[in-house]
PDB file of N, CA and C in Angstrom:
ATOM      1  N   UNK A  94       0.844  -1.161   0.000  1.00  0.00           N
ATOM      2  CA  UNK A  94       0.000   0.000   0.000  1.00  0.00           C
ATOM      3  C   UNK A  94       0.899   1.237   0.000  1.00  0.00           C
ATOM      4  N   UNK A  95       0.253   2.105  -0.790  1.00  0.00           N
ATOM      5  CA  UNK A  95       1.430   3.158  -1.198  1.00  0.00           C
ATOM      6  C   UNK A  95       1.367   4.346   0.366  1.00  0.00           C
ATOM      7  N   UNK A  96       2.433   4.699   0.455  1.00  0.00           N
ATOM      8  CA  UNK A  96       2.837   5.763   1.994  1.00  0.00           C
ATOM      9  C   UNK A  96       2.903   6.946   1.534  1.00  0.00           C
ATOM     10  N   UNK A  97       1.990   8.020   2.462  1.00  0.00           N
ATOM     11  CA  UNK A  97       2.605   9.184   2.058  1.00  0.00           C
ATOM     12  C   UNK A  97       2.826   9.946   3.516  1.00  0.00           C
ATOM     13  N   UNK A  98       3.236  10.955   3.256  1.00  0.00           N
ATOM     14  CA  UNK A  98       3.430  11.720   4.370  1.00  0.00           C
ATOM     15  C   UNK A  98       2.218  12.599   4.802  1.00  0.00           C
ATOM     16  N   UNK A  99       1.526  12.494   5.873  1.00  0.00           N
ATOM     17  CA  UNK A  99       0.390  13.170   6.713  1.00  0.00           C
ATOM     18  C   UNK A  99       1.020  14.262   6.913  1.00  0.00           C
ATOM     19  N   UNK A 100       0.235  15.207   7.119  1.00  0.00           N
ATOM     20  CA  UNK A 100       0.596  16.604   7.987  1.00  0.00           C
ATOM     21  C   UNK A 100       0.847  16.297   9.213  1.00  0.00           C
ATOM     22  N   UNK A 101       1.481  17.086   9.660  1.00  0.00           N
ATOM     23  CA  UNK A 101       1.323  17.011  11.664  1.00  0.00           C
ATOM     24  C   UNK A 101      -0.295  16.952  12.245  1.00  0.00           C
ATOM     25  N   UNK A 102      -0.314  16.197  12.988  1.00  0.00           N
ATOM     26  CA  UNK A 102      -0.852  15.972  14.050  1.00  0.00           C
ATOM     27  C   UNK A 102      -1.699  17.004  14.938  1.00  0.00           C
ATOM     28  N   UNK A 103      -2.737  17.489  15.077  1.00  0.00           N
ATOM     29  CA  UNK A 103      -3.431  18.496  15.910  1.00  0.00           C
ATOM     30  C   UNK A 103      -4.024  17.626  17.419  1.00  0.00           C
ATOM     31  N   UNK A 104      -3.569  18.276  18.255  1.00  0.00           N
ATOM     32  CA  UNK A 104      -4.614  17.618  19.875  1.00  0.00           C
ATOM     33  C   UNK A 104      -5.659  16.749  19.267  1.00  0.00           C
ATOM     34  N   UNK A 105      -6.565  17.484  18.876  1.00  0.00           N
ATOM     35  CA  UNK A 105      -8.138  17.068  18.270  1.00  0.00           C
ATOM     36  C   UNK A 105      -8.184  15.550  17.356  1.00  0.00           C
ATOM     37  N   UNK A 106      -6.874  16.199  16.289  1.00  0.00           N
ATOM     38  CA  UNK A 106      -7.095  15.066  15.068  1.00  0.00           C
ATOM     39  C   UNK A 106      -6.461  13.399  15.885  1.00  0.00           C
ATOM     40  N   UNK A 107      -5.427  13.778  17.042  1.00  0.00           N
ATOM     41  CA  UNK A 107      -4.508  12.712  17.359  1.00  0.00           C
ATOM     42  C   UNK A 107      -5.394  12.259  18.635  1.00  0.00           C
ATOM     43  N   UNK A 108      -5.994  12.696  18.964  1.00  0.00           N
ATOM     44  CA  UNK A 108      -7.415  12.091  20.244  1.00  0.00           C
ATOM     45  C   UNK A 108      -8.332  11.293  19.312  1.00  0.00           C
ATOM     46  N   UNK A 109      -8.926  12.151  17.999  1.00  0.00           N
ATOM     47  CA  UNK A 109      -9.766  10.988  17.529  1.00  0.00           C
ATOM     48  C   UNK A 109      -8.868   9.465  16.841  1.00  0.00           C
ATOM     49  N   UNK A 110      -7.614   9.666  16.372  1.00  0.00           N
ATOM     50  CA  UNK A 110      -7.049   8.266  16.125  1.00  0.00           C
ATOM     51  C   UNK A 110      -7.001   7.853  17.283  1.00  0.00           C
ATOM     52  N   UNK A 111      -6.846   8.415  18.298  1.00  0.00           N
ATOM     53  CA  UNK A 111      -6.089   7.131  19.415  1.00  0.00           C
ATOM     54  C   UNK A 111      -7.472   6.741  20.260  1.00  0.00           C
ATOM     55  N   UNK A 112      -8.776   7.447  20.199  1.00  0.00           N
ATOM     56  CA  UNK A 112     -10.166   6.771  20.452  1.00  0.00           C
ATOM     57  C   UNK A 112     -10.739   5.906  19.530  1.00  0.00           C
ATOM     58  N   UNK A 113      -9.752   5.458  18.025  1.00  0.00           N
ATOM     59  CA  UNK A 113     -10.312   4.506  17.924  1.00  0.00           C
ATOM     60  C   UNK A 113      -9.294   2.968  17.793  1.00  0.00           C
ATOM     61  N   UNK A 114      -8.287   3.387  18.952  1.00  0.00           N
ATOM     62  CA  UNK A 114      -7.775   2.588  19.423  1.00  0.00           C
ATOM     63  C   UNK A 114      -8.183   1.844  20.649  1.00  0.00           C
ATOM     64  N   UNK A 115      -9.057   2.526  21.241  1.00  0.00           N
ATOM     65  CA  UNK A 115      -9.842   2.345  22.259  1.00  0.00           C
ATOM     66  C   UNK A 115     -10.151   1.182  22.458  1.00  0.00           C
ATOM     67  N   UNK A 116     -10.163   0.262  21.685  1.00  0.00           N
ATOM     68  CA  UNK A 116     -10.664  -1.487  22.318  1.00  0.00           C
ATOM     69  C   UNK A 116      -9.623  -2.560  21.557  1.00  0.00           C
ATOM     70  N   UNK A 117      -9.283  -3.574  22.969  1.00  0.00           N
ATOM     71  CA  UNK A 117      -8.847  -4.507  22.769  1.00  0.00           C
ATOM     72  C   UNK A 117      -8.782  -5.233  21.337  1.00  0.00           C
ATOM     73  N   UNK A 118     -10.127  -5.055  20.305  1.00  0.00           N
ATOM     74  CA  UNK A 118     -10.481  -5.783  19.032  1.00  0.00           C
ATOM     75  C   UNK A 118      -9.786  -5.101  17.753  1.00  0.00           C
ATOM     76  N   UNK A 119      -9.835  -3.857  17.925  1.00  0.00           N
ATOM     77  CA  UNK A 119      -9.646  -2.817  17.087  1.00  0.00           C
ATOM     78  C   UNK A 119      -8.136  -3.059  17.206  1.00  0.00           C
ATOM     79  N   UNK A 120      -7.732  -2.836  18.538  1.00  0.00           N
ATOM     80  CA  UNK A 120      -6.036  -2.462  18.636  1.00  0.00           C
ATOM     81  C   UNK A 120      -5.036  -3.830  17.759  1.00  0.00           C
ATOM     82  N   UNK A 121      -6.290  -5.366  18.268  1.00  0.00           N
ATOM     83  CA  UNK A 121      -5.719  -6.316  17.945  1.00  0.00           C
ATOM     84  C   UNK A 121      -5.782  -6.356  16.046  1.00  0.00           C
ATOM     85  N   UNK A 122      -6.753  -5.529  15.868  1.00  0.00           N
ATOM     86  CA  UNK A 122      -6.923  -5.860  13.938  1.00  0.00           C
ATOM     87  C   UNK A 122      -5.309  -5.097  13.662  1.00  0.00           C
ATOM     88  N   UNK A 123      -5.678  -3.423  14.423  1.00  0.00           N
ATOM     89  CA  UNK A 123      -4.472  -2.739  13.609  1.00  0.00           C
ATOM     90  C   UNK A 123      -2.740  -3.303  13.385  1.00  0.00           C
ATOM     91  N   UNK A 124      -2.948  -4.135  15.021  1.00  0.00           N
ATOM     92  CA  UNK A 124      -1.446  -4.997  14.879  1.00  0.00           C
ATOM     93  C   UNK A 124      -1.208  -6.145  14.083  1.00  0.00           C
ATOM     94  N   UNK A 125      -2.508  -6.722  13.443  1.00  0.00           N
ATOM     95  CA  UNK A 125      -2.026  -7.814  12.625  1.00  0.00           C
ATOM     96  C   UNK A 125      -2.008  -7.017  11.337  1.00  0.00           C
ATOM     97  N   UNK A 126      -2.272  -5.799  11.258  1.00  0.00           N
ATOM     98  CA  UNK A 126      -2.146  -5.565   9.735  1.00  0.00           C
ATOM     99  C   UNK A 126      -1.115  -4.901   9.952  1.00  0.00           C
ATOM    100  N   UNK A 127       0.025  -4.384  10.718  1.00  0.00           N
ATOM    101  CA  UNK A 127       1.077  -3.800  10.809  1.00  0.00           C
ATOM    102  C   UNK A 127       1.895  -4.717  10.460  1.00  0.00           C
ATOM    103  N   UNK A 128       1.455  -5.484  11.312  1.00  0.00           N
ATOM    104  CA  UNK A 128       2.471  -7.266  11.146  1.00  0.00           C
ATOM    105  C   UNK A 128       2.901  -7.907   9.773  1.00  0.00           C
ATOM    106  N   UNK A 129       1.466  -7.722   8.912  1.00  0.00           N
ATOM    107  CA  UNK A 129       1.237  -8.057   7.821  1.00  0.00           C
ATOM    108  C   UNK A 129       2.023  -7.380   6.441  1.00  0.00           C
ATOM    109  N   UNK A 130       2.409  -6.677   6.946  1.00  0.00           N
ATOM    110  CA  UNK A 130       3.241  -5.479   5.812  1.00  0.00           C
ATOM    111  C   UNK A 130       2.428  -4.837   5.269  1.00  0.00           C
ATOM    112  N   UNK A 131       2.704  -4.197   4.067  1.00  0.00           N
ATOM    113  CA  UNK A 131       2.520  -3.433   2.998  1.00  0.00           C
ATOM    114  C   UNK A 131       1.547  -4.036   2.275  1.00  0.00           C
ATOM    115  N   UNK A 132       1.064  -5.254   2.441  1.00  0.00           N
ATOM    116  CA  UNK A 132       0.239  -6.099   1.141  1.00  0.00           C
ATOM    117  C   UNK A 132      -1.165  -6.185   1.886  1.00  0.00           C
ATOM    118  N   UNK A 133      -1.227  -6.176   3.471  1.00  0.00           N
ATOM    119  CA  UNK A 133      -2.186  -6.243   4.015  1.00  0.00           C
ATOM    120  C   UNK A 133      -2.387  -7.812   4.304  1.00  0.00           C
ATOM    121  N   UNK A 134      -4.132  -7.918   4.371  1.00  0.00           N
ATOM    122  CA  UNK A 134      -4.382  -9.400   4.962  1.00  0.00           C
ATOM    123  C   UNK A 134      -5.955  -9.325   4.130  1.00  0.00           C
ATOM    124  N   UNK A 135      -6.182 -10.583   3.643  1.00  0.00           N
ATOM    125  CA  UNK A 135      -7.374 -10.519   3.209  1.00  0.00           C
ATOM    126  C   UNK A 135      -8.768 -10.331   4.506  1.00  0.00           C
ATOM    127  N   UNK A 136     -10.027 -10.808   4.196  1.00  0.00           N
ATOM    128  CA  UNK A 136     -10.808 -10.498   5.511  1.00  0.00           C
ATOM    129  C   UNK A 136     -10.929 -11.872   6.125  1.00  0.00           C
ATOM    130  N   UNK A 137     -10.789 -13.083   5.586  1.00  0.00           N
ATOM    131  CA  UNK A 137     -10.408 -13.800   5.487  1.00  0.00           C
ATOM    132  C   UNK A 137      -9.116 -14.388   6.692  1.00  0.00           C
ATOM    133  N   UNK A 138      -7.947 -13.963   5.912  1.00  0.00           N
ATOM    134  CA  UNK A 138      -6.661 -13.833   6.661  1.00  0.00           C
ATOM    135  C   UNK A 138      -6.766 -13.203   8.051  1.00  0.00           C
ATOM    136  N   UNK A 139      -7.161 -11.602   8.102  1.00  0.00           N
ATOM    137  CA  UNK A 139      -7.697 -10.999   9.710  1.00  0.00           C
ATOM    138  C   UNK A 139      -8.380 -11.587  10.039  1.00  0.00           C
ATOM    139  N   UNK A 140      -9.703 -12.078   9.897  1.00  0.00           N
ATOM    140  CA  UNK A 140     -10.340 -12.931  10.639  1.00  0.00           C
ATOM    141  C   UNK A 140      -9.612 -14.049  11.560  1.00  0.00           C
ATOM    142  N   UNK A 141      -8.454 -15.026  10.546  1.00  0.00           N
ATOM    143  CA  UNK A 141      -8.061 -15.899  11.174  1.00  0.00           C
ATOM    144  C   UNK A 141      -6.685 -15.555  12.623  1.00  0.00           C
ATOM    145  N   UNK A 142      -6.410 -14.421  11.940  1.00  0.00           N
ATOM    146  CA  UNK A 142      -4.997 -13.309  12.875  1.00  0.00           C
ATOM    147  C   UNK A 142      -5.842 -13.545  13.771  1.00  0.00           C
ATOM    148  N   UNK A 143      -6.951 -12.118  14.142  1.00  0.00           N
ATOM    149  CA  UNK A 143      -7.707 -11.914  14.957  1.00  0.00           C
ATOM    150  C   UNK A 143      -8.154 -12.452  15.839  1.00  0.00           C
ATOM    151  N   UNK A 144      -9.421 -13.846  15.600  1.00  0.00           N
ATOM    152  CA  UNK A 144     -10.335 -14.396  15.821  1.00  0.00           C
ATOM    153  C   UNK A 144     -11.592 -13.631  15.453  1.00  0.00           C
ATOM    154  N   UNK A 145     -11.774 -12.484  15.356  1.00  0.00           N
ATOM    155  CA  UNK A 145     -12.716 -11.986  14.667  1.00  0.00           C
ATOM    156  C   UNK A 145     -13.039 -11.795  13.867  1.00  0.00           C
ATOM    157  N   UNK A 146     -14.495 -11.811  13.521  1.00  0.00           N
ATOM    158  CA  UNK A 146     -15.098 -12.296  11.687  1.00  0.00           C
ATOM    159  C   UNK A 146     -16.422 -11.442  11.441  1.00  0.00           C
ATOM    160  N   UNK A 147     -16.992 -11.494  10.406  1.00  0.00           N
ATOM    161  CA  UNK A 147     -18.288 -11.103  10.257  1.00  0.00           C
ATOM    162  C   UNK A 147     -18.432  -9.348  10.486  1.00  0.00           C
ATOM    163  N   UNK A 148     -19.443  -9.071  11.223  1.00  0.00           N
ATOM    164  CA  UNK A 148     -20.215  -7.554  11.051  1.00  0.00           C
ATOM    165  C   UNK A 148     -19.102  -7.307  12.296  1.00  0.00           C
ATOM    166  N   UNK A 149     -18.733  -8.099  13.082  1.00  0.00           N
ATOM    167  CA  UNK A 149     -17.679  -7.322  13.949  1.00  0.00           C
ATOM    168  C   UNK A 149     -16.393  -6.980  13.559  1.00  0.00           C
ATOM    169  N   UNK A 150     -16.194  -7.981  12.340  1.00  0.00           N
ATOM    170  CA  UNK A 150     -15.026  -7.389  12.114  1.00  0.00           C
ATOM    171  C   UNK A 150     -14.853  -5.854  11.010  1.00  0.00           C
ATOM    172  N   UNK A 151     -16.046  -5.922  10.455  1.00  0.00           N
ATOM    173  CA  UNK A 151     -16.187  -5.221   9.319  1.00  0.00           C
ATOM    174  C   UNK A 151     -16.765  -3.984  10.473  1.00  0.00           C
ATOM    175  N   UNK A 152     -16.970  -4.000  11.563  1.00  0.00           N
ATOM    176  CA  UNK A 152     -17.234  -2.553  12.260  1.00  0.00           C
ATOM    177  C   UNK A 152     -16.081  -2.207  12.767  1.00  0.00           C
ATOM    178  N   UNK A 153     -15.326  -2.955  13.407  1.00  0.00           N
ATOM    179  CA  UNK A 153     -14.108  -2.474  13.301  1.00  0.00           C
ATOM    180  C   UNK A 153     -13.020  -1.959  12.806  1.00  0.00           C
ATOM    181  N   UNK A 154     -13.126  -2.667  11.535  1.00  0.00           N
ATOM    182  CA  UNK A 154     -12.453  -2.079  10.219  1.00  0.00           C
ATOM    183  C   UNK A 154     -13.367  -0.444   9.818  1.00  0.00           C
ATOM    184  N   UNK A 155     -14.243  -0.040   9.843  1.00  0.00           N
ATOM    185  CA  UNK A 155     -14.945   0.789   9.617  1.00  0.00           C
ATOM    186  C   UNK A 155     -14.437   1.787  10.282  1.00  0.00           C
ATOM    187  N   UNK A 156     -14.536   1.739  11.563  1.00  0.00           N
ATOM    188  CA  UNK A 156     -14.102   2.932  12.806  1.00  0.00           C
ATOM    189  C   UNK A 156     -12.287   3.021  12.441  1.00  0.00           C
ATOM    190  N   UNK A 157     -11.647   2.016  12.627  1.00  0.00           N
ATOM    191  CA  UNK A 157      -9.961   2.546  12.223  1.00  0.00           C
ATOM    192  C   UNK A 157     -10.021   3.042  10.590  1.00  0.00           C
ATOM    193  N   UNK A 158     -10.646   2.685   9.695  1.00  0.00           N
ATOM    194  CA  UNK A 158     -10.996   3.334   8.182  1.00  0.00           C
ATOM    195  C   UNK A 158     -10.997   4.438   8.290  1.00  0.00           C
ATOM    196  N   UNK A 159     -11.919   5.186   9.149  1.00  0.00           N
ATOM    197  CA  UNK A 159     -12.533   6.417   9.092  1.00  0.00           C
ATOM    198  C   UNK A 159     -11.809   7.005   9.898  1.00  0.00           C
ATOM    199  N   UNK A 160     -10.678   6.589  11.202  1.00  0.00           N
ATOM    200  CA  UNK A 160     -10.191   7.160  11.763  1.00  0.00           C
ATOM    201  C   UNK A 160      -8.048   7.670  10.757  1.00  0.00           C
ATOM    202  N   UNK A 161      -8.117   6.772  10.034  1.00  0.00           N
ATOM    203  CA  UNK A 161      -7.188   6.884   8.844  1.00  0.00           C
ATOM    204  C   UNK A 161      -6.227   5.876   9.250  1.00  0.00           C
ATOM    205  N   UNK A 162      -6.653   5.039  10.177  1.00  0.00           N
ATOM    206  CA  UNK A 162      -5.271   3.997  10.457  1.00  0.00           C
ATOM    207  C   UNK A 162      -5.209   2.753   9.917  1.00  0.00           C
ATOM    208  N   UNK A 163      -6.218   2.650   8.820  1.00  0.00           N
ATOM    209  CA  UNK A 163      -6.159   2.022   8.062  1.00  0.00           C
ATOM    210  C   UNK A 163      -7.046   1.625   6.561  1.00  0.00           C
ATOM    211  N   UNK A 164      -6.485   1.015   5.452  1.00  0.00           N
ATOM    212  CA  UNK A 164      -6.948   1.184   4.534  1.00  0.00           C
ATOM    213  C   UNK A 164      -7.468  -0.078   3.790  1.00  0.00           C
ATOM    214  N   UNK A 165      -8.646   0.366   3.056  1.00  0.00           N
ATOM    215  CA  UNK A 165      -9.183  -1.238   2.386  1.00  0.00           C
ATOM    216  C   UNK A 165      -9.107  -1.144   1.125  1.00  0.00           C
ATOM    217  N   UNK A 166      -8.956  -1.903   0.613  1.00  0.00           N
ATOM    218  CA  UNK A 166      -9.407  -2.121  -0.951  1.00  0.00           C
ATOM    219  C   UNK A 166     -11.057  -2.586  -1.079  1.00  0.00           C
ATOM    220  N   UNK A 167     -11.481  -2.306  -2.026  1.00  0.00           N
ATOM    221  CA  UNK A 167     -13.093  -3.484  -1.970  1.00  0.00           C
ATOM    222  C   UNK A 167     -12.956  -3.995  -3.730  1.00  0.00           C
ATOM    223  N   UNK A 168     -14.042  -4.327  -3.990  1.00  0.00           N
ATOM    224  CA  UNK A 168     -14.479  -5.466  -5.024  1.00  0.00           C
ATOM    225  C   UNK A 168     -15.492  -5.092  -5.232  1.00  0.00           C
ATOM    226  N   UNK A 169     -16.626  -4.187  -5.969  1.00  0.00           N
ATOM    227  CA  UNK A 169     -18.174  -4.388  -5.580  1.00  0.00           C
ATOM    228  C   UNK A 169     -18.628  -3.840  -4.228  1.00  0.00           C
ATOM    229  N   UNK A 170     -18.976  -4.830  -3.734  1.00  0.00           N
ATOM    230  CA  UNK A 170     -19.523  -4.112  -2.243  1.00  0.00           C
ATOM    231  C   UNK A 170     -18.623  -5.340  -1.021  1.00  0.00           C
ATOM    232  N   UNK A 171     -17.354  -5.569  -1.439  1.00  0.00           N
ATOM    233  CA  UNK A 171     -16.829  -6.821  -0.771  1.00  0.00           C
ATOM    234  C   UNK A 171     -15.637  -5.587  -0.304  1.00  0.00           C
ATOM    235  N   UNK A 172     -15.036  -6.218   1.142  1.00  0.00           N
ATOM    236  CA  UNK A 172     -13.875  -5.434   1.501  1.00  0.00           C
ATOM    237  C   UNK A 172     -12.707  -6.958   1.292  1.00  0.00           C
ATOM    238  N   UNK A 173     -11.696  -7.137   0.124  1.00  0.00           N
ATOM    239  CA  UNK A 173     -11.161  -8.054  -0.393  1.00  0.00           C
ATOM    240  C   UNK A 173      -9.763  -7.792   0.755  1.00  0.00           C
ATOM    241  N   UNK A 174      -9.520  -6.567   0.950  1.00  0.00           N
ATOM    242  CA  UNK A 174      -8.446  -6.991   2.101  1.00  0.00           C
ATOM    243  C   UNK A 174      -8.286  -5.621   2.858  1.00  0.00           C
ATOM    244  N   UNK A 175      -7.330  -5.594   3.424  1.00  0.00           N
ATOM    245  CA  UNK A 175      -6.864  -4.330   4.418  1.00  0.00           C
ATOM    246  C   UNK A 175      -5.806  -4.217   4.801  1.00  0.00           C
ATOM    247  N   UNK A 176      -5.402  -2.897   4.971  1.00  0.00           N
ATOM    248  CA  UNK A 176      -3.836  -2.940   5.294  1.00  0.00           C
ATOM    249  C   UNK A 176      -3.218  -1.771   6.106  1.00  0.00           C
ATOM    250  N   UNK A 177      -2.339  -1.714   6.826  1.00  0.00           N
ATOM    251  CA  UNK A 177      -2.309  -0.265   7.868  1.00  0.00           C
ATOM    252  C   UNK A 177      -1.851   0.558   7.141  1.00  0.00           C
ATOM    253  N   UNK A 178      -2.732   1.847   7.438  1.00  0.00           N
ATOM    254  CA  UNK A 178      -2.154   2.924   7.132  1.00  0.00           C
ATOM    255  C   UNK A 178      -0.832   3.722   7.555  1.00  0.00           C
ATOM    256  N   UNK A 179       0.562   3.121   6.923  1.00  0.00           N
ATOM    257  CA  UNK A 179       2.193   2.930   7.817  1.00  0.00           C
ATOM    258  C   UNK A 179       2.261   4.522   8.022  1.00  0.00           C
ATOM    259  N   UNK A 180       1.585   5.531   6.786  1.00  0.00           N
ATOM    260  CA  UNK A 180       2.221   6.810   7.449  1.00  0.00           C
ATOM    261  C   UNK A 180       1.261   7.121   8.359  1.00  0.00           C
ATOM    262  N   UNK A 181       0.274   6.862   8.589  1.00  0.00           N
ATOM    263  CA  UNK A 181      -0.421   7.631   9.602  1.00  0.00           C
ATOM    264  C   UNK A 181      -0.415   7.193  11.152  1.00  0.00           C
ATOM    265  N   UNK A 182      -0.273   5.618  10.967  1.00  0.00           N
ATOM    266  CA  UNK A 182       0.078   5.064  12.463  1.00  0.00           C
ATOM    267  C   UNK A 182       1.751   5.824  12.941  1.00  0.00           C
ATOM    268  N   UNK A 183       2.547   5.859  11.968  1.00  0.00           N
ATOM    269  CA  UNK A 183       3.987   6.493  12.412  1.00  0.00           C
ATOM    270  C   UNK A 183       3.286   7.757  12.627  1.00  0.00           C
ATOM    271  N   UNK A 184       2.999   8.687  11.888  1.00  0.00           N
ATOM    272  CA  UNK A 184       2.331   9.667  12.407  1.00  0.00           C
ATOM    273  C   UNK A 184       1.750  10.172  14.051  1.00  0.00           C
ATOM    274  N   UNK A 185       0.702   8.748  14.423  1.00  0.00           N
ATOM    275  CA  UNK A 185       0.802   9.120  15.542  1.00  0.00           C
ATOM    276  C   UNK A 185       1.478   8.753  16.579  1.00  0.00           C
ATOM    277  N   UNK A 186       2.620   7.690  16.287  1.00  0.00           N
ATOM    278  CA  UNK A 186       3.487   7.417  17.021  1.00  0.00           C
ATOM    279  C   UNK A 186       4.782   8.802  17.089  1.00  0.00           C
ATOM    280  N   UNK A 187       4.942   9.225  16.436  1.00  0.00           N
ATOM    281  CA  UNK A 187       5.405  10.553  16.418  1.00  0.00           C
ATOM    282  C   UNK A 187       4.854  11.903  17.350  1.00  0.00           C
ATOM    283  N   UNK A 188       3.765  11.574  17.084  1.00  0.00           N
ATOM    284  CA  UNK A 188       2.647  12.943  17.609  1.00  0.00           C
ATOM    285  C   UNK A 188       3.769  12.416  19.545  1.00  0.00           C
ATOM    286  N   UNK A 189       3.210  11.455  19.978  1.00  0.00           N
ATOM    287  CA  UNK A 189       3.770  10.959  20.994  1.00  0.00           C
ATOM    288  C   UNK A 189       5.208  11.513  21.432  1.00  0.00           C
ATOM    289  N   UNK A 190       5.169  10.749  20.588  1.00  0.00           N
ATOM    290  CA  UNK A 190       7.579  11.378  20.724  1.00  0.00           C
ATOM    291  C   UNK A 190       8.127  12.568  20.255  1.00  0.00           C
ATOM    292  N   UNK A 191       7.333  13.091  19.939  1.00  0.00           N
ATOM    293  CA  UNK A 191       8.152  14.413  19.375  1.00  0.00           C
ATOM    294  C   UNK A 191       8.539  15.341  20.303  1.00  0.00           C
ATOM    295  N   UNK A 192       7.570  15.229  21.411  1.00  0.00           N
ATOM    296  CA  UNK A 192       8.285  16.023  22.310  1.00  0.00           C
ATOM    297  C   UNK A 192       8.790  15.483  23.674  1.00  0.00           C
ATOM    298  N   UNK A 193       9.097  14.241  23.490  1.00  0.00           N
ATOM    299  CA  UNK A 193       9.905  13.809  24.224  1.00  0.00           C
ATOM    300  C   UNK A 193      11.378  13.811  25.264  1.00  0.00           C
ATOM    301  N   UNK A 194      10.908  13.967  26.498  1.00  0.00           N
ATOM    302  CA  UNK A 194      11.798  14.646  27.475  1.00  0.00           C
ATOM    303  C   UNK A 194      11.868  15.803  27.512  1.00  0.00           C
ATOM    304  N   UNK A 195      11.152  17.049  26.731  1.00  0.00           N
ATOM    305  CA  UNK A 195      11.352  18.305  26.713  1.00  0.00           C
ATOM    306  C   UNK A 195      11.392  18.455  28.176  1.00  0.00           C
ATOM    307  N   UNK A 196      10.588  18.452  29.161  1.00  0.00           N
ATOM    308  CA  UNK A 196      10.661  18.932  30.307  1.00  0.00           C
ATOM    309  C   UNK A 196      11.797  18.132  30.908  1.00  0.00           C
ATOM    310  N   UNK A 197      12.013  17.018  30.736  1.00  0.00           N
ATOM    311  CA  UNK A 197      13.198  16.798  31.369  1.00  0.00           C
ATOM    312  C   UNK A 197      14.258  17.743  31.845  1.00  0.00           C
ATOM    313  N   UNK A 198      15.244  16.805  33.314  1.00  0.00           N
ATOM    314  CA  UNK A 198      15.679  18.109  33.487  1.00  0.00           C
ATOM    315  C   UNK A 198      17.435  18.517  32.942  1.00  0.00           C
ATOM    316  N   UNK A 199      17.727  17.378  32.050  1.00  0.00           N
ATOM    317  CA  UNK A 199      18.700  17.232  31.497  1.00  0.00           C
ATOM    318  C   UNK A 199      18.840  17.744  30.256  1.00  0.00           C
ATOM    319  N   UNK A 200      16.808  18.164  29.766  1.00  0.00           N
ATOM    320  CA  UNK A 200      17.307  19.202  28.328  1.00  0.00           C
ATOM    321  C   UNK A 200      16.612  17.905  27.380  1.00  0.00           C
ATOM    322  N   UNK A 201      16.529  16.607  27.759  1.00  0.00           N
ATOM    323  CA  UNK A 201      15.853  15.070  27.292  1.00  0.00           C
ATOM    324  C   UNK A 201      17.020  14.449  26.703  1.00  0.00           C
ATOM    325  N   UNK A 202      18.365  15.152  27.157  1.00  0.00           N
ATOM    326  CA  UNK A 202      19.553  13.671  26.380  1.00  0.00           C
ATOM    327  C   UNK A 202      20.157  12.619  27.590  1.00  0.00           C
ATOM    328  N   UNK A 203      20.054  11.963  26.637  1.00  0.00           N
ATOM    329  CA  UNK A 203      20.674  10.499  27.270  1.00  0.00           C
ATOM    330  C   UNK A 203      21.878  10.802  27.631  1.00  0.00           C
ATOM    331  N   UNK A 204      21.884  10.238  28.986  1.00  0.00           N
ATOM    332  CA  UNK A 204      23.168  10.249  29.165  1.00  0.00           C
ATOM    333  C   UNK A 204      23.652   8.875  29.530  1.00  0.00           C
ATOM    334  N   UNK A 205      24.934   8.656  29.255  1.00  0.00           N
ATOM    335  CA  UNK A 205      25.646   7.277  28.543  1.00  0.00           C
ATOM    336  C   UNK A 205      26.247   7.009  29.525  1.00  0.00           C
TER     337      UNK A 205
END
């Protein structure tokens, strides 16, 4: 799945990705499709990662869809696979670290 670079991160925009990290099911889809690389997993394939199948899995996929952390292909009205969205999950793994140790009282460097 092709990567691009997101804008930065706003309070607002990086609260609604990480609320729809919010459940155990969701968190578990986004890590098997991280896992999965670049090619994704069919619904099929997540289902079997997961254990979850059917309208639960396809609501789940829905809420991280819409939240941008991840992306589907479809067929018709079929979702044929899915795959993480790599710049936007780095994205908000960034949002996280970017300001890392600022308050520290060393200035945030390691010291060796």
């Amino acid at each position: 799945m092709k990567m691009n670079t997101p804008p930065a991160l706003t309070p607002v925009t990086a609260a609604s990705k990480f609320a729809a990290l919010g459940s155990e099911q969701r968190l578990a889809v986004l890590e098997a499709l991280v896992r999965a690389g670049p090619d994704g997993l069919s619904m099929g394939g997540l289902g079997e990662k997961t254990g979850i199948t059917g309208s639960t899995l396809t609501h789940h996929l829905k809420i991280l869809t819409t939240a941008g952390l991840v992306r589907q292909a479809r067929q018709g009205r079929s979702i044929i696979c899915a795959g993480a969205a790599y710049d936007e999950v780095r994205a908000l793994s960034d949002y996280l670290l970017r300001q890392c140790c600022a308050d520290a009282p060393d200035g945030g460097h390691a010291h060796g």
